[in-house]
mmCIF file of C-alpha atoms in Angstrom:
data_model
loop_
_atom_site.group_PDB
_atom_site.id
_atom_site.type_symbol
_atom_site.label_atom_id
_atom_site.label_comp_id
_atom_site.label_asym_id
_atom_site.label_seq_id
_atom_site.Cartn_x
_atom_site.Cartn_y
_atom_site.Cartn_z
ATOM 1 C CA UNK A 279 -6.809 -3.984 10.914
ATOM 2 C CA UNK A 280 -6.753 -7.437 9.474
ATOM 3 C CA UNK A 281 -4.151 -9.595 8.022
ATOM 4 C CA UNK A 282 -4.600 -9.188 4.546
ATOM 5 C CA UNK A 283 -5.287 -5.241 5.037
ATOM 6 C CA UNK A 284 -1.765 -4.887 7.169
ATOM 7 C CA UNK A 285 -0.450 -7.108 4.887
ATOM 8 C CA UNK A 286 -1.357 -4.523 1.682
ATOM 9 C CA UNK A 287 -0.459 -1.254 3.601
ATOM 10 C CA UNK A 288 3.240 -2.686 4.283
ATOM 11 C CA UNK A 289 3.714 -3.461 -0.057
ATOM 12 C CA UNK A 290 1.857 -0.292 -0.305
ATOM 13 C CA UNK A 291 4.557 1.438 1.533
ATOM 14 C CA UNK A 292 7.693 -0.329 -0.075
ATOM 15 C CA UNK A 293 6.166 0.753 -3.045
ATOM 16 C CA UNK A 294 5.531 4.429 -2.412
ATOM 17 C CA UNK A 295 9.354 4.420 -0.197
ATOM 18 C CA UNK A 296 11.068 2.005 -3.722
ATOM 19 C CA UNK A 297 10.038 5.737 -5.873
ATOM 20 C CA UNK A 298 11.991 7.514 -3.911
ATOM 21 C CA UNK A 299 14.879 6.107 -2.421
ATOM 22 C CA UNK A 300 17.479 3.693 -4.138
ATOM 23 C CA UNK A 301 16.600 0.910 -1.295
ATOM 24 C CA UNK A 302 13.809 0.264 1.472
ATOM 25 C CA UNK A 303 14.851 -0.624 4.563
ATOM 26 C CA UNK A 304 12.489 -2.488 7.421
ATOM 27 C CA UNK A 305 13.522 0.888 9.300
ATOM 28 C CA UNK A 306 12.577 3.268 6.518
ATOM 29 C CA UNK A 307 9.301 1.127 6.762
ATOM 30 C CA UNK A 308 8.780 1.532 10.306
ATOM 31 C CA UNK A 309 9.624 5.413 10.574
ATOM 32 C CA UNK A 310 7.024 5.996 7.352
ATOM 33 C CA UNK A 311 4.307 3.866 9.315
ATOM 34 C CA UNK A 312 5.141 5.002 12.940
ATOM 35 C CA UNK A 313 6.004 1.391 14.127
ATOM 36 C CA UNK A 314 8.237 -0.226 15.986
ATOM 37 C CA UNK A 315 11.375 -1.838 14.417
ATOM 38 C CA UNK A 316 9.955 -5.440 16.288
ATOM 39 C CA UNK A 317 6.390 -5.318 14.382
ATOM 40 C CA UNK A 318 8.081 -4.178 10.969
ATOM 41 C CA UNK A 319 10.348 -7.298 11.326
ATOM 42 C CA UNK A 320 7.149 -9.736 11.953
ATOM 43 C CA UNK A 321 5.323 -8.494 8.824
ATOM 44 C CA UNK A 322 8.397 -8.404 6.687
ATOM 45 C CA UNK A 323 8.667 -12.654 7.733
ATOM 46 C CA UNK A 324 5.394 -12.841 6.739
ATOM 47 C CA UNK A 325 5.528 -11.138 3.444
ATOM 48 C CA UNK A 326 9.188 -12.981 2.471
ATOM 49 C CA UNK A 327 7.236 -16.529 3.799
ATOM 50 C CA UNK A 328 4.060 -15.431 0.996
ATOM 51 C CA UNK A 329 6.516 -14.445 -1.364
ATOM 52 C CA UNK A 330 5.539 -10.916 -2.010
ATOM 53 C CA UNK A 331 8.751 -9.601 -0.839
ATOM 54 C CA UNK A 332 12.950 -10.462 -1.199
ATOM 55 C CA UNK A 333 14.932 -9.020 1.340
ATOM 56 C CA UNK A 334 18.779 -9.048 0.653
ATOM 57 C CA UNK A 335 22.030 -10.005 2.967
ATOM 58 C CA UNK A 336 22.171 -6.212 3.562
ATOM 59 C CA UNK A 337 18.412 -6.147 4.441
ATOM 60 C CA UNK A 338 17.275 -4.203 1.211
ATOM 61 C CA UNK A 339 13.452 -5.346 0.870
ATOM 62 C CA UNK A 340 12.321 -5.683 -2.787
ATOM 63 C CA UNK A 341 8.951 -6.584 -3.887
ATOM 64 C CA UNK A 342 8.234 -9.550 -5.947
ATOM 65 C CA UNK A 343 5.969 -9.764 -9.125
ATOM 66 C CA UNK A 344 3.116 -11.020 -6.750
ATOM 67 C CA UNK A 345 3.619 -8.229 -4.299
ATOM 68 C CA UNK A 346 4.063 -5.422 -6.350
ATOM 69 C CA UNK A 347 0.961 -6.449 -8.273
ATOM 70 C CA UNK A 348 -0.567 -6.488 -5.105
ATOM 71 C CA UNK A 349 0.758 -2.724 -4.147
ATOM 72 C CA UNK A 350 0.318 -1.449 -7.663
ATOM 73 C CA UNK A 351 -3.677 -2.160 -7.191
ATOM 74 C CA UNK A 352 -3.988 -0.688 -3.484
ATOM 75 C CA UNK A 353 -1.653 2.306 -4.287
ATOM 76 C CA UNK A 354 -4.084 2.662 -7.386
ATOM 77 C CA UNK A 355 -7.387 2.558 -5.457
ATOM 78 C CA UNK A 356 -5.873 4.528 -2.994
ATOM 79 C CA UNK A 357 -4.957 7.971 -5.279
ATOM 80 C CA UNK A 358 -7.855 7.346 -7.426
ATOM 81 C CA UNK A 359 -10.381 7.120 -4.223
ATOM 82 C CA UNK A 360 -8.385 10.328 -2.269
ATOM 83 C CA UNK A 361 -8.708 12.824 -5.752
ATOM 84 C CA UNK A 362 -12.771 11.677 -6.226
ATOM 85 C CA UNK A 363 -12.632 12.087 -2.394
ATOM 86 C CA UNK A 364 -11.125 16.103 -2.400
ATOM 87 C CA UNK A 365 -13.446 16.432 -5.820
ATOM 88 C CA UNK A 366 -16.581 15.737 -3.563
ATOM 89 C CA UNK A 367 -15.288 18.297 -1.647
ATOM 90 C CA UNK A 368 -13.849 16.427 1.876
ATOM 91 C CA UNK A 369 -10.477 17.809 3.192
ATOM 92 C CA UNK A 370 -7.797 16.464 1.473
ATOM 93 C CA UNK A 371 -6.266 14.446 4.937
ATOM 94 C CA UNK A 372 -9.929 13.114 5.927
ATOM 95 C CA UNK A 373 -10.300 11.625 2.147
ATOM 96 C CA UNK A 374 -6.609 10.190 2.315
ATOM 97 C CA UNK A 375 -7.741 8.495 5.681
ATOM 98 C CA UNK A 376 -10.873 7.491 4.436
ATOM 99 C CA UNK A 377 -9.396 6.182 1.223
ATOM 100 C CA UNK A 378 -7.283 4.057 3.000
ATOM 101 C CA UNK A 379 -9.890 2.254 4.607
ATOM 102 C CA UNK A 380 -11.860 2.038 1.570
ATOM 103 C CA UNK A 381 -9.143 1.107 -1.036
ATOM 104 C CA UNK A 382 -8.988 -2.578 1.044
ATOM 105 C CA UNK A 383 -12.801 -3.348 1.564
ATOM 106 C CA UNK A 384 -14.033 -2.066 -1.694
ATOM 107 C CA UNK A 385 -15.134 -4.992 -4.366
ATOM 108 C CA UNK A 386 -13.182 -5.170 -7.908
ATOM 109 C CA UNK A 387 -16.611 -4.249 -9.388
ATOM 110 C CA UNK A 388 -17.519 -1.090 -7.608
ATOM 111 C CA UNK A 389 -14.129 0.306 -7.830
ATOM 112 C CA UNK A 390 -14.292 -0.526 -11.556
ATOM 113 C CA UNK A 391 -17.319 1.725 -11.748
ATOM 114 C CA UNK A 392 -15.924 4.418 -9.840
ATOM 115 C CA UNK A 393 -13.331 4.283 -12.020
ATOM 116 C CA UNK A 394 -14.999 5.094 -15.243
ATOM 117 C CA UNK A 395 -17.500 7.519 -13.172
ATOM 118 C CA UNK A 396 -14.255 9.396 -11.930
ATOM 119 C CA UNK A 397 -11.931 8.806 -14.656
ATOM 120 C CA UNK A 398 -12.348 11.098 -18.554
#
């Protein structure tokens, strides 16, 4: 997994964890993802030094305009790619996999097209 790629799973993840509880927590992060505390702690740096996250005196990680733009697009790619996924007829688990591979290599364009292929 690269950078960028780890980089859009974690704001995907504060995202999905924000709509359902009233704060996210680096440990709520790392018991979604299956990671340890340590790594959580390493990416969260890295988001709060690009700015795509705030994390409060009582630790309560918020996304910024730039990072929830950010997770907004991959969390989009990545529903819209699992449901044509299951519609093609793959189990739904092996298209939410696969979707998540594909929702951080896949061009603006072609996932544009998909879009309006998929999409009524």
């Amino acid at each position: 997994m690269n950078n960028n790629e780890s980089a859009e799973n974690y704001l995907e993840t504060i995202l999905i964890l924000s709509q359902s509880r009233p704060v996210v927590r680096s440990v709520d992060i790392a018991e979604e993802l299956g990671y340890k505390k340590s790594s959580v702690s390493v990416a969260m740096k890295n988001l709060r030094l690009k700015e795509h996250i705030t994390v409060t005196k009582e630790g309560f990680i918020c996304l910024t305009e730039s990072g929830k733009a950010i997770a907004d697009m991959i969390y989009e790619r990545h529903r819209l790619l699992t449901d044509w996924l299951v519609r093609l007829g793959v189990a739904p688990e092996t298209a939410a996999a696969d979707a998540c591979r594909m929702e951080h290599v896949i061009s603006k364009e072609s996932f544009e097209a998909i879009k309006r292929h998929v999409t009524p």
